[in-house]
Structure formats: structure tokens, C-alpha cells
Tab-separated table of C-alpha atoms in Angstrom:
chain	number	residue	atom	x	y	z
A	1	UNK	CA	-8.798	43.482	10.242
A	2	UNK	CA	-10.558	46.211	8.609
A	3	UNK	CA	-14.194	45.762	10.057
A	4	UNK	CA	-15.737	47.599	6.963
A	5	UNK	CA	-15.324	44.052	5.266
A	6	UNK	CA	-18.325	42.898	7.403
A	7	UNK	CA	-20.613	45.826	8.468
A	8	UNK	CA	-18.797	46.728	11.263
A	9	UNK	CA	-19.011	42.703	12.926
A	10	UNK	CA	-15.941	41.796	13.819
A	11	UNK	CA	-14.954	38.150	12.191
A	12	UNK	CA	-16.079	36.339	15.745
A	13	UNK	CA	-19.850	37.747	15.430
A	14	UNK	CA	-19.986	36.963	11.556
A	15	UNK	CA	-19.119	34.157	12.084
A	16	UNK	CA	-21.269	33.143	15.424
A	17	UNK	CA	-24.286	34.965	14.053
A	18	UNK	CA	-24.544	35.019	10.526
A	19	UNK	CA	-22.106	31.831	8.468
A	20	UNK	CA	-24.157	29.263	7.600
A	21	UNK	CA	-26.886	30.329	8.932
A	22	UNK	CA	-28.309	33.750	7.633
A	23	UNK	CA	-27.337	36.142	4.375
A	24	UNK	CA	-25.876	39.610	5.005
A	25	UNK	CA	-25.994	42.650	3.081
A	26	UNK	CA	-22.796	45.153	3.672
A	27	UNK	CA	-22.868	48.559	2.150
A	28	UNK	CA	-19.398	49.690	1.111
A	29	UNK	CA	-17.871	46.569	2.605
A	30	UNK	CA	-15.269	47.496	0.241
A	31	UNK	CA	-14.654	51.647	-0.295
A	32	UNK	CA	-14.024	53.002	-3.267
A	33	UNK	CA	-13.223	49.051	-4.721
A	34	UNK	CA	-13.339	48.589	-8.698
A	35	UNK	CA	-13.124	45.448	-10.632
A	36	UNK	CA	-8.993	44.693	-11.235
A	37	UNK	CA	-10.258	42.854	-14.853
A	38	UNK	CA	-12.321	44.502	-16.947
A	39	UNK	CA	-15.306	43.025	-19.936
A	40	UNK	CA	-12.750	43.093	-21.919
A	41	UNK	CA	-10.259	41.338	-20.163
A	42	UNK	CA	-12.517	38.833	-18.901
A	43	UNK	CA	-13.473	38.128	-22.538
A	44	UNK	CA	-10.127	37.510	-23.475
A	45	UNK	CA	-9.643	34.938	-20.709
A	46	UNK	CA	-12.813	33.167	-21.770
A	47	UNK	CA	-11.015	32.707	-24.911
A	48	UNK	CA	-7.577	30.713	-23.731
A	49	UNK	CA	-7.531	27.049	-23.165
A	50	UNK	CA	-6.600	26.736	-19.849
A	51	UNK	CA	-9.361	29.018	-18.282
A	52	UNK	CA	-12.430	27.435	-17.487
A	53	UNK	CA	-15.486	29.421	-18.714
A	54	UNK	CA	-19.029	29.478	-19.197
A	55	UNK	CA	-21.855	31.345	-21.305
A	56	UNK	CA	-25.349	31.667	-20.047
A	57	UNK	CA	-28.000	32.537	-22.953
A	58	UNK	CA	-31.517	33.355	-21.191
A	59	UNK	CA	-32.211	33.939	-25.029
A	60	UNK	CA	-30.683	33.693	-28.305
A	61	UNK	CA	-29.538	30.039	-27.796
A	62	UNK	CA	-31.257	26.963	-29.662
A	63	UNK	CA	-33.336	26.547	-25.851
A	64	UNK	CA	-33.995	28.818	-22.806
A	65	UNK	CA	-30.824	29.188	-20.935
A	66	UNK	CA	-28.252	27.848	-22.747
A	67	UNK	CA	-25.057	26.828	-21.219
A	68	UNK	CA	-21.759	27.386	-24.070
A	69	UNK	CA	-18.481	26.135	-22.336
A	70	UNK	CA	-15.255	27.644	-23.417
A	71	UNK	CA	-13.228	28.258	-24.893
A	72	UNK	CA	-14.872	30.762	-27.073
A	73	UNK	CA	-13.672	32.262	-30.385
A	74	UNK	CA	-13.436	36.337	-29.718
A	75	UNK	CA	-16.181	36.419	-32.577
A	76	UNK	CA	-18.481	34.729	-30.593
A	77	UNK	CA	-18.857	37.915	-27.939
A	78	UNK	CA	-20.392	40.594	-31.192
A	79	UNK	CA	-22.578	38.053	-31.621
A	80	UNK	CA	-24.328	37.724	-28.089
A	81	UNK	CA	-26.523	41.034	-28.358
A	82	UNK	CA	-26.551	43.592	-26.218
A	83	UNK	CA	-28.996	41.769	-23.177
A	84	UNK	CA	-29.973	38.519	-21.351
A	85	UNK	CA	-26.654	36.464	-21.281
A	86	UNK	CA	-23.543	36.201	-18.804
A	87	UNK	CA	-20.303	35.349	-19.191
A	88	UNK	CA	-19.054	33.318	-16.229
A	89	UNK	CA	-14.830	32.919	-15.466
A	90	UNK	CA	-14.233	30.671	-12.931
A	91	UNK	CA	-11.019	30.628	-10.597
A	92	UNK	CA	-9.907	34.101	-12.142
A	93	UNK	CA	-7.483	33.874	-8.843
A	94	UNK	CA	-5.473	32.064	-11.034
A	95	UNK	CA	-5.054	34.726	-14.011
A	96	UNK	CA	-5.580	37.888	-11.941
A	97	UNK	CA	-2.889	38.499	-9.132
A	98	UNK	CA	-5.286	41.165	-7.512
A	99	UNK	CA	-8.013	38.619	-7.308
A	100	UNK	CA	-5.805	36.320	-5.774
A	101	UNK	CA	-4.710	38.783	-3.013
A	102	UNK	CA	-8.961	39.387	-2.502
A	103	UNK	CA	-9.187	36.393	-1.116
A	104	UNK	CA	-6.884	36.967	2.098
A	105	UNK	CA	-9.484	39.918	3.231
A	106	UNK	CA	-11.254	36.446	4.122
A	107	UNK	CA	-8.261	34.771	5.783
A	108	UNK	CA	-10.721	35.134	9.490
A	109	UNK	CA	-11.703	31.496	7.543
A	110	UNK	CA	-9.263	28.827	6.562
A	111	UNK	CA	-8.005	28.203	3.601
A	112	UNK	CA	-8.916	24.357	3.315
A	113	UNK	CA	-12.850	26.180	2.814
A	114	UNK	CA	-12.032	28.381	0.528
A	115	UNK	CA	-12.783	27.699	-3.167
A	116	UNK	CA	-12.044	30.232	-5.794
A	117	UNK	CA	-12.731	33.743	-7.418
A	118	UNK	CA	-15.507	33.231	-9.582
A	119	UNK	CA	-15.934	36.974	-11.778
A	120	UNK	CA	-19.751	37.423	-13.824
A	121	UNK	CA	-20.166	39.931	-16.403
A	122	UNK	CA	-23.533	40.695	-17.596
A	123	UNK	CA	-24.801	43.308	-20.296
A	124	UNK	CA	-28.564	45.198	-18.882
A	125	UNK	CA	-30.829	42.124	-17.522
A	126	UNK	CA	-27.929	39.210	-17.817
A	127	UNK	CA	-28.720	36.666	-15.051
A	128	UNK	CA	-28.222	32.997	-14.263
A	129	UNK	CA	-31.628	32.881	-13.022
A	130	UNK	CA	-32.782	32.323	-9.595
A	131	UNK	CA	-31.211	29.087	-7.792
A	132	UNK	CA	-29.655	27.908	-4.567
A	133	UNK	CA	-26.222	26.561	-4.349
A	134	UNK	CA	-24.621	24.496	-1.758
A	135	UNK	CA	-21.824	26.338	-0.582
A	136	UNK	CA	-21.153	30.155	1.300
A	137	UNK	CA	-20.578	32.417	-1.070
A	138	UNK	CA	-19.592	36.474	-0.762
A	139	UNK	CA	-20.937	38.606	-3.953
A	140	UNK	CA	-18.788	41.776	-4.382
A	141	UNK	CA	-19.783	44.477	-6.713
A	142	UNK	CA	-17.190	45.483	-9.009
A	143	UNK	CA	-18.424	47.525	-11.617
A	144	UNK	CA	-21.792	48.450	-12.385
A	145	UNK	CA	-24.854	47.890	-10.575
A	146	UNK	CA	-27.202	44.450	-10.285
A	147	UNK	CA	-30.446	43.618	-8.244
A	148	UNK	CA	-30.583	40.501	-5.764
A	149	UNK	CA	-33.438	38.818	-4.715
A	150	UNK	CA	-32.880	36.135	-2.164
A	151	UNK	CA	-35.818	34.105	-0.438
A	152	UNK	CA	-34.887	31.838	2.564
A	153	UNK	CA	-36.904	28.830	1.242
A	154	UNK	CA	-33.923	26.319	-0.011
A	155	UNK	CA	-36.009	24.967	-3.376
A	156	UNK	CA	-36.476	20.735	-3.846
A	157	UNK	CA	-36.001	19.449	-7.315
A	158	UNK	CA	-39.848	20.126	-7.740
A	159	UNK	CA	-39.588	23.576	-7.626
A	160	UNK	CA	-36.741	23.564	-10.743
A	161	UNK	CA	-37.865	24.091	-14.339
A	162	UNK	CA	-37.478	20.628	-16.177
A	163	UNK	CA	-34.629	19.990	-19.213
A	164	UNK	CA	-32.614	22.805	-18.320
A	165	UNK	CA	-28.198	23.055	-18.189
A	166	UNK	CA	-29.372	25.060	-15.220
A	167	UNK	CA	-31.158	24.500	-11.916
A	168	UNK	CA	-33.542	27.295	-12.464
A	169	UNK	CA	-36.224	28.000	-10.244
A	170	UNK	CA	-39.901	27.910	-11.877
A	171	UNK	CA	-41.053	30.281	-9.599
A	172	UNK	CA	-39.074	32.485	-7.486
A	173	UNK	CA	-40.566	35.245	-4.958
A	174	UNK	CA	-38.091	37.369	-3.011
A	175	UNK	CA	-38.142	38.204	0.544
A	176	UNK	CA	-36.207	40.605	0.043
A	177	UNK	CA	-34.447	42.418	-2.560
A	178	UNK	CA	-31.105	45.341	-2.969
A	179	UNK	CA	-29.599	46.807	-5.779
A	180	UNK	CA	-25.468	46.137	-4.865
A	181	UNK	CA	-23.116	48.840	-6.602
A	182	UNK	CA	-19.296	48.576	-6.829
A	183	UNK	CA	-17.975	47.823	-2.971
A	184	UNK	CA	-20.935	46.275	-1.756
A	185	UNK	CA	-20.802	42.463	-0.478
A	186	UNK	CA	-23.958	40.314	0.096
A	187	UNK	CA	-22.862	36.937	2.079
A	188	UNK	CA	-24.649	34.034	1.228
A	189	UNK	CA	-25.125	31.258	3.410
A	190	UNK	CA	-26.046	27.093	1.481
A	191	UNK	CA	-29.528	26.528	0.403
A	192	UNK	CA	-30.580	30.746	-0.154
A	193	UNK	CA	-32.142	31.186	-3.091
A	194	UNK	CA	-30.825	33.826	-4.866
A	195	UNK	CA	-31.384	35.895	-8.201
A	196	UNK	CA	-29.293	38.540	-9.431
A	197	UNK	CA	-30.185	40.703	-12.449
A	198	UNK	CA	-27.932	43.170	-14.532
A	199	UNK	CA	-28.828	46.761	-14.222
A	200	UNK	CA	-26.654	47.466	-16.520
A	201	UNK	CA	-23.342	46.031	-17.815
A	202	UNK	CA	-21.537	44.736	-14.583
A	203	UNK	CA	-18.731	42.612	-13.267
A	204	UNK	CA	-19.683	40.648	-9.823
A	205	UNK	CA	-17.142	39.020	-7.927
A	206	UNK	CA	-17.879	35.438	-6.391
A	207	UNK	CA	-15.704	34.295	-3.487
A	208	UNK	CA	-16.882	30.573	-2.776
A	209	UNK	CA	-15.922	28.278	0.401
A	210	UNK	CA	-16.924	25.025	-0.474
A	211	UNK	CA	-17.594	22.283	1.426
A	212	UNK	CA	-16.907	18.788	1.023
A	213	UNK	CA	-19.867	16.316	0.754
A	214	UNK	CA	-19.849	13.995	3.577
A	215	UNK	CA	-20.070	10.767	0.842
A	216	UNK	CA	-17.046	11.886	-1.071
A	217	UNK	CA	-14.881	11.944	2.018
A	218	UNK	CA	-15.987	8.667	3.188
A	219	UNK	CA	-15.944	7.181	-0.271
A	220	UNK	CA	-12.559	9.450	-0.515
A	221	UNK	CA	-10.829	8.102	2.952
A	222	UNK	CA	-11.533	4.410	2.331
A	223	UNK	CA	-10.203	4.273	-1.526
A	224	UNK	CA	-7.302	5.521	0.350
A	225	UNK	CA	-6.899	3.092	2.904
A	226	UNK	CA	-7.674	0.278	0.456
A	227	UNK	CA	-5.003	1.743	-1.401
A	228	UNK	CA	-2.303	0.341	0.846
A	229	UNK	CA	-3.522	-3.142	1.415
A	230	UNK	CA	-2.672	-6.640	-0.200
A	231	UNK	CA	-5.260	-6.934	-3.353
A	232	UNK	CA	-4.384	-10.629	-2.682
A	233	UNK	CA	-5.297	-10.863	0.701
A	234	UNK	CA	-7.996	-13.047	1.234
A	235	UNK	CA	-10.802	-13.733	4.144
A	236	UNK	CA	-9.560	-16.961	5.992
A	237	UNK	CA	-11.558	-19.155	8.064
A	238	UNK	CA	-9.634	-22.467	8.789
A	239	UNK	CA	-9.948	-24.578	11.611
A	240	UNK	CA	-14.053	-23.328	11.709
A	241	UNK	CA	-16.605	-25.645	13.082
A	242	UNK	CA	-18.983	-27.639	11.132
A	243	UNK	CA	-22.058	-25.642	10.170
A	244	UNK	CA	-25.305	-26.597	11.707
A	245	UNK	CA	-27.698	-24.930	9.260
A	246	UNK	CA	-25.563	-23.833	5.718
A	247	UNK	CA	-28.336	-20.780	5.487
A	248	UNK	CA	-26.710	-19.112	8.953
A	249	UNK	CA	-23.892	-16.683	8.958
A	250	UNK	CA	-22.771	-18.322	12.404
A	251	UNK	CA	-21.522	-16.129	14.938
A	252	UNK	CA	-17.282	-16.665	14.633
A	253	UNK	CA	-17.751	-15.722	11.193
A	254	UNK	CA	-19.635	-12.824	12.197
A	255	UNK	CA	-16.887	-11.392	14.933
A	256	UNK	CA	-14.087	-12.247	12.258
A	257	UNK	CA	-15.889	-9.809	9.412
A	258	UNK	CA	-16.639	-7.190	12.466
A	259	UNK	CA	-12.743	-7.764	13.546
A	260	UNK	CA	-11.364	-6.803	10.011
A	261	UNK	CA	-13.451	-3.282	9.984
A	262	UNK	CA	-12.816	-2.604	13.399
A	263	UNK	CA	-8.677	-3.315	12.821
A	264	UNK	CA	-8.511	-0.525	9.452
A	265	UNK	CA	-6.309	2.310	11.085
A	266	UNK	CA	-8.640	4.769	11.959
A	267	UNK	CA	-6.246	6.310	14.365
A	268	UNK	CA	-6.207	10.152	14.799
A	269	UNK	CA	-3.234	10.554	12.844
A	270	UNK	CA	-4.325	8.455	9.860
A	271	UNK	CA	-7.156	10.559	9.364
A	272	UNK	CA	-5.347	14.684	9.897
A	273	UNK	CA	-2.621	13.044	7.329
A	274	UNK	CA	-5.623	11.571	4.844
A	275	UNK	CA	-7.596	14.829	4.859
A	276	UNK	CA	-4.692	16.957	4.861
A	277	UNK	CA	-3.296	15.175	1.169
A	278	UNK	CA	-7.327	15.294	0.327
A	279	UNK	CA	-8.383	18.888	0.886
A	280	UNK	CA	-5.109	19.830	-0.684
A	281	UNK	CA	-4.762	17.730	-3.451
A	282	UNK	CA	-4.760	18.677	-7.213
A	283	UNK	CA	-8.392	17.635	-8.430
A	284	UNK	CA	-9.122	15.740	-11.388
A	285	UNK	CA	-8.387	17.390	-14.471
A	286	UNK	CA	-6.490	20.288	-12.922
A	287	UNK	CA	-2.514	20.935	-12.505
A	288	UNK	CA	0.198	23.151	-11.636
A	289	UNK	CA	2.433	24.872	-14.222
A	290	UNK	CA	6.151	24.052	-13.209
A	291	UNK	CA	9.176	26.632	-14.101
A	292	UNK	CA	10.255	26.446	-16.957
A	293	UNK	CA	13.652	24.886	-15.403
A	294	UNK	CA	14.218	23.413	-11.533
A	295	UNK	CA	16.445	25.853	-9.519
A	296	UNK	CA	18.762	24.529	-6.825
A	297	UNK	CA	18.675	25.593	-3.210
A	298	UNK	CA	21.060	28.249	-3.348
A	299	UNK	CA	20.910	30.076	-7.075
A	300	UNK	CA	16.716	29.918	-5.512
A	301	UNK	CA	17.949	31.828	-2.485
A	302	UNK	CA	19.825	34.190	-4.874
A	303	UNK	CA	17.295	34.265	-7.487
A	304	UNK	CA	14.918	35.248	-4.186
A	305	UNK	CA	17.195	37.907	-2.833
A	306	UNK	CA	17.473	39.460	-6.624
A	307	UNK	CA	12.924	39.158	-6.866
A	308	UNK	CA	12.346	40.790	-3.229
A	309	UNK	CA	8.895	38.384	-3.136
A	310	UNK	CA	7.956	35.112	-4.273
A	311	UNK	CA	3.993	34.486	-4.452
A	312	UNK	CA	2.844	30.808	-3.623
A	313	UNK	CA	0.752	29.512	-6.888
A	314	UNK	CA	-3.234	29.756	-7.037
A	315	UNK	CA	-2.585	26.677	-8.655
A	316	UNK	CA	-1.714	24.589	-5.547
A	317	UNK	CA	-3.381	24.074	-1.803
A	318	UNK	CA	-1.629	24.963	1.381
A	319	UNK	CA	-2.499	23.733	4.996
A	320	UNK	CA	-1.198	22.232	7.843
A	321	UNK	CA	-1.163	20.623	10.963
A	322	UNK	CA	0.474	21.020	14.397
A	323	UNK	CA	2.266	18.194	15.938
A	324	UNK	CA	4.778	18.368	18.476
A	325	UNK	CA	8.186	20.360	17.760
A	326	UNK	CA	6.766	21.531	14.244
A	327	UNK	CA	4.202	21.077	11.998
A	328	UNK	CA	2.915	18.588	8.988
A	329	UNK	CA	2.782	20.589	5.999
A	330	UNK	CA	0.142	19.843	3.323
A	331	UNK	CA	0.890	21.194	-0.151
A	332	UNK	CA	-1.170	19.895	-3.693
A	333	UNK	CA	-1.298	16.518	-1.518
A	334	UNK	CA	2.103	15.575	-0.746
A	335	UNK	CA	3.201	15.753	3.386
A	336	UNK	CA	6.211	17.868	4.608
A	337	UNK	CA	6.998	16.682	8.398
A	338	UNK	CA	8.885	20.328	9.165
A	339	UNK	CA	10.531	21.265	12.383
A	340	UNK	CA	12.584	24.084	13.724
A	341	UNK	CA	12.703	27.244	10.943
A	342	UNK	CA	11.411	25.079	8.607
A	343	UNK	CA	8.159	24.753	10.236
A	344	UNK	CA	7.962	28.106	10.993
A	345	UNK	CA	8.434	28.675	7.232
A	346	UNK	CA	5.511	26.269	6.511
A	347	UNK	CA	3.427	28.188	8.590
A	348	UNK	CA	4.553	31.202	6.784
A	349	UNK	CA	3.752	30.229	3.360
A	350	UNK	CA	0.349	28.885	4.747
A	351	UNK	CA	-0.776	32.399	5.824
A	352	UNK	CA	0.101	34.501	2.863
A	353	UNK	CA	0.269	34.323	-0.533
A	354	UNK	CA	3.207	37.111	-1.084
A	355	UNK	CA	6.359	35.857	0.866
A	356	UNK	CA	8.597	39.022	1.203
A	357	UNK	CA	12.059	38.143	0.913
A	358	UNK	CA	13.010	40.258	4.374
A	359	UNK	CA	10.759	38.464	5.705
A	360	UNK	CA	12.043	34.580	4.866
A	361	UNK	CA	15.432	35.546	5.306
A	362	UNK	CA	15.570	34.760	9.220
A	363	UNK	CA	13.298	31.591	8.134
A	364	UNK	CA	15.453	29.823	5.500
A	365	UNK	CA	19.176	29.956	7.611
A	366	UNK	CA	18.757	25.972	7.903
A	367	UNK	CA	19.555	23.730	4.998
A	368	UNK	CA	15.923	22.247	5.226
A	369	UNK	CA	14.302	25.140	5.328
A	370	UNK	CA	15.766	25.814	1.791
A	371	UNK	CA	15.281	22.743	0.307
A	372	UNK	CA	11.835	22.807	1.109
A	373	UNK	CA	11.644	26.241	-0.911
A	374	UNK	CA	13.350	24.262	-3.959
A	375	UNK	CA	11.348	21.430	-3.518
A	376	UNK	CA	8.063	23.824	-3.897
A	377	UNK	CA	9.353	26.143	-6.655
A	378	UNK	CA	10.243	23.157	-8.741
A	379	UNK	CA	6.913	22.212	-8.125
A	380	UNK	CA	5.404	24.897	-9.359
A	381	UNK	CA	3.468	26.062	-5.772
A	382	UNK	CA	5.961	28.509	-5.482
A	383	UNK	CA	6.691	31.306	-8.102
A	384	UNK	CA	7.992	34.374	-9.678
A	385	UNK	CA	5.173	36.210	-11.114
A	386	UNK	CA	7.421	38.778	-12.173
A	387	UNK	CA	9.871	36.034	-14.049
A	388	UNK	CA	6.693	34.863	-15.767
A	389	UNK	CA	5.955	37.988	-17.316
A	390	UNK	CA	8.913	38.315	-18.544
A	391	UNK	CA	8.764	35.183	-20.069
């Protein structure tokens, strides 16, 4: 790995002295790095259906920062002014292949943290305000130049100005404060506070690992065991002695309740396969574009051979999980139980996002290897970017 990425720390000291627990500037943590989608560009994906985007008006709107979702009309963007709003893209992995590839200079983390590309553009003083958020974050500089405050002192709802589409800090004083120009990173652990101003019209680059909230994987993990029992099944106490005093849960009834939580299977294996199909699973509201017709095994492999590369899909999660003589393969929450090249495949796909066909050759000589390609192409988690164009 290219230590420039992290101030000369190798991924072992960021990670053991800074994630999670304290920011970190980097000067030229990417050399000679420009934004791969310009204002332009990102204003044109602000205005197609299936990108999610945002507007944020510090002025001009009908209240102090004004949140507009997308998508916009293109007149909308003359009509902004020339100052004080930002125009927010989320998961531009999705659109731009080059922001996709960004997010493997990160792959010292794994991919089951990682979020999305997030890109900002901002005309002179465009800002979000100053606020916290609850997951790591690294801000790259891509074009132009902004100023970031950050202050160390994670803000309570007190501290937020009331009635807002934001959480906006009332007050914010920095501890410290850098103007970031294009190739410099500033790492972010949860709970900074954080402001970033427009010097002038820039593009910032937002690569987000976000955690799961401990409620929504509890909540998450029991939906999903109560998903395989009897609706029907009822608690049974039959044969149980005469109550002494009706107002006393008596203690048989008590171990029988404690029996039924203890017996849910919350074996090891239960759980990896639950959080596998969970941290990999399509969220609400979200999907993955399929080709536009299924491919079989072989006119794939040939179809492969004639591309040179097939990318896996921004679109879909990949993970997995070692067990013996292969792996468990997690992909947009469905489990692949892979052994032999087939596993070795999985592990492939899980590493890289470009899948070189030299490369998969040796990996897809066994008939399941290669239906396990098929069976993710006609999914959609594999593609053909180049097909698509085309298209």
C-alpha cells in the first residue's frame, strides 16, 4: 500500500492510533488527485431518478437551511445564486466507475464497514453547517479549496439549532482549523464536530464506513429468527399444579418462559450466516439493475473471454466467511456455501471490484465455479460496464 494515503502510517498504526478515536489531517494523501466528475456532471446526476440527491440552501430557501431532495429540474441550478448552498450526491460509486475504484485505496478496512462515495459541490461559502455524524468518514479534496473546523466536543441535542432539516450546531468553536486543497484527506472519527466552508467553488469527496446501531441488529437478528417459527405455536402449560395465590407467576412457569429464550438457536453459526445476509443485504428502497437478458454458463465464459474484465456491481454487497474446505459467500443477502476453485473465486470477487479475465481463468475450470458467475451476472452483482455503455 502506498503509505502517502495516510501520512506516512502504515494501515496497522492508523488504525491502532487514530480510527475511532482521533481525526487526522494528511497533506497530499493523494498527489496530483482531481475530481473524476465534475459541477457539471454532478448536476446532471442530481437530475436522474435513480440518484439520490440533496440541496442545502443556508439562504435563498423559504427558512434557514433548506433541505430540496432530488430529483431536480436542470433549471433549478441558474437559479441557486452564486453562494451559500451545496449540492450533495450520495453513493456516486454507483454512477462514477473511478469513484468506485477510490474506495479500494481503503480496502486495509473491510468492506462490510464501508458505506459509499458521498461527492459535495459548493459555490464560495457553501456549507452544511457545523455538525457531528455518527460514522468514520475520510474527506478528500477534489477540486478547489474549503476550510474545516473540527472541535472534539461531540454536541447533545441542546447544543442544535431548533426546527431545522439539519442538525446544525448553534454555536460551534473550532479547535482547530485547515484549509484542504485537491489531494488532501482529513479522517474523521464518530461524534467530531466538523464544519467545512467553500473557499471557492469545490467538489469534496466523502468516503463513509458506517456502522450498524446495536438496536437494529438485535431488533434485525430476532425478526429473523421469528421468521422461521410456527406463528401458531402456542405457550403450553398442561399438567401444572394448582395455583396457590392467582397474583404469582409461580416458579415452573417461570423456568418454562426462561427455557423457550434460552432454546432460540443462538449458535455461532446462526449468527456469521444472519449477519452475513444482513450486512449484505439490499436495503429498503434500493436494488440492483439486472442485464438486460440472463446469460448461460458458457456463452458468460465466452462473453468474459471476448470483455477481458468484468466489474462486480456498486449496487450489491460482497463478504464472506471461512469455514472448513471453503468459504460461505455473502452476496445482496443470499448464502453461497463454495468449496474448491469456487471458493477461491468467492474470495476473489470479495477483494476487488475489477475481475481480470487472466486472472479467473485458472478459477472458473470447475462447473460450479461457473455457475456461480451466471448465477451473479444474472443477478445483476456482476457486470459489463463496457456492454452497458454500449447499450
Amino acid at each position: 500500500m502506498n503509505h502517502t494515503l495516510l501520512g506516512g502510517l502504515t494501515p496497522a498504526q492508523f488504525l491502532a492510533e487514530y480510527w475511532q478515536k482521533k481525526p487526522l489531517l494528511v497533506r497530499g494523501a493523494l498527489p496530483g488527485f482531481t475530481s473524476p466528475v465534475s459541477p457539471e456532471e454532478l448536476a446532471g446526476l442530481a437530475c436522474e431518478e435513480e440518484v439520490e440527491s440533496r440541496l442545502v440552501l443556508e439562504r435563498g430557501g423559504e427558512k434557514p437551511w433548506q433541505v430540496e431532495h432530488g430529483p431536480f429540474d436542470e433549471s433549478r441550478f441558474p437559479k441557486l445564486g452564486t453562494s451559500h448552498w451545496t449540492l450533495l450526491v450520495q453513493e456516486i460509486n454507483k454512477h462514477v466507475p473511478e469513484l468506485a475504484l477510490l474506495q479500494e485505496r481503503f480496502n486495509f478496512l473491510p468492506n462490510w464497514r464501508l458505506d459509499d462515495v458521498m461527492a459535495s459541490f459548493a459555490p464560495v461559502h457553501g456549507t452544511v453547517g457545523p455538525h457531528a455524524d455518527n460514522y468514520d468518514v475520510f474527506l478528500i479534496q477534489g477540486l478547489g479549496t474549503r476550510r474545516w473546523g473540527i472541535s472534539t466536543r461531540t454536541p447533545t441535542d441542546a447544543d442544535l439549532l431548533p426546527d431545522l432539516d439539519l442538525r446544525i450546531m448553534a454555536a460551534f468553536e473550532p479547535e482547530e482549523e485547515w484549509v484542504l486543497e485537491p489531494g488532501d484527506m482529513l479522517y474523521l472519527p464518530p461524534g467530531v464536530a466538523h464544519h467545512g466552508v467553500a473557499l471557492e467553488n469545490c467538489i469534496t469527496l466523502s468516503v463513509g464506513f458506517r456502522a450498524p446501531g446495536l438496536n437494529d441488529l438485535v431488533a434485525n437478528f430476532f425478526a429473523d429468527v421469528l421468521a422461521e417459527r410456527d406463528p401458531e405455536a402456542f405457550f403450553s402449560d398442561a399438567g401444572r399444579a394448582t395455583a396457590e395465590n392467582p397474583g404469582e407467576i409461580d416458579p415452573g412457569s417461570r423456568e418454562q418462559i426462561r427455557a423457550l429464550i434460552r432454546n432460540l438457536p443462538l449458535d455461532d453459526r446462526r449468527i456469521d450466516d444472519w449477519f452475513g445476509g444482513f450486512i449484505t443485504g439490499v436495503r429498503p428502497g434500493h436494488w440492483i439493475p439486472e442485464p438486460d437478458a440472463p446469460l448461460d454458463a458458457e456463452t458468460l465464459m465466452e462473453r468474459l473471454a471476448a470483455e477481458g474484465a468484468i466489474w462486480r456491481s456498486e449496487y450489491a454487497r460482497f463478504a464472506f466467511i471461512p469455514q472448513e474446505g471453503g468459504i460461505r459467500l455473502f452476496v445482496a443477502g443470499d448464502i453461497h456455501p463454495l468449496t474448491g476453485a469456487a471458493a477461491e473465486f468467492g474470495r476473489l470477487v470479495c477483494a476487488q471490484r475489477v475481475l481480470d479475465t487472466e486472472a479467473l481463468r485458472p478459477l472458473l475450470t470447475e462447473p460450479d465455479a461457473r455457475e456461480l458467475l451466471a448465477t451473479l451476472y444474472n443477478a445483476g452483482s456482476l457486470y459489463f460496464p463496457k456492454a452497458e455503455d454500449d447499450d
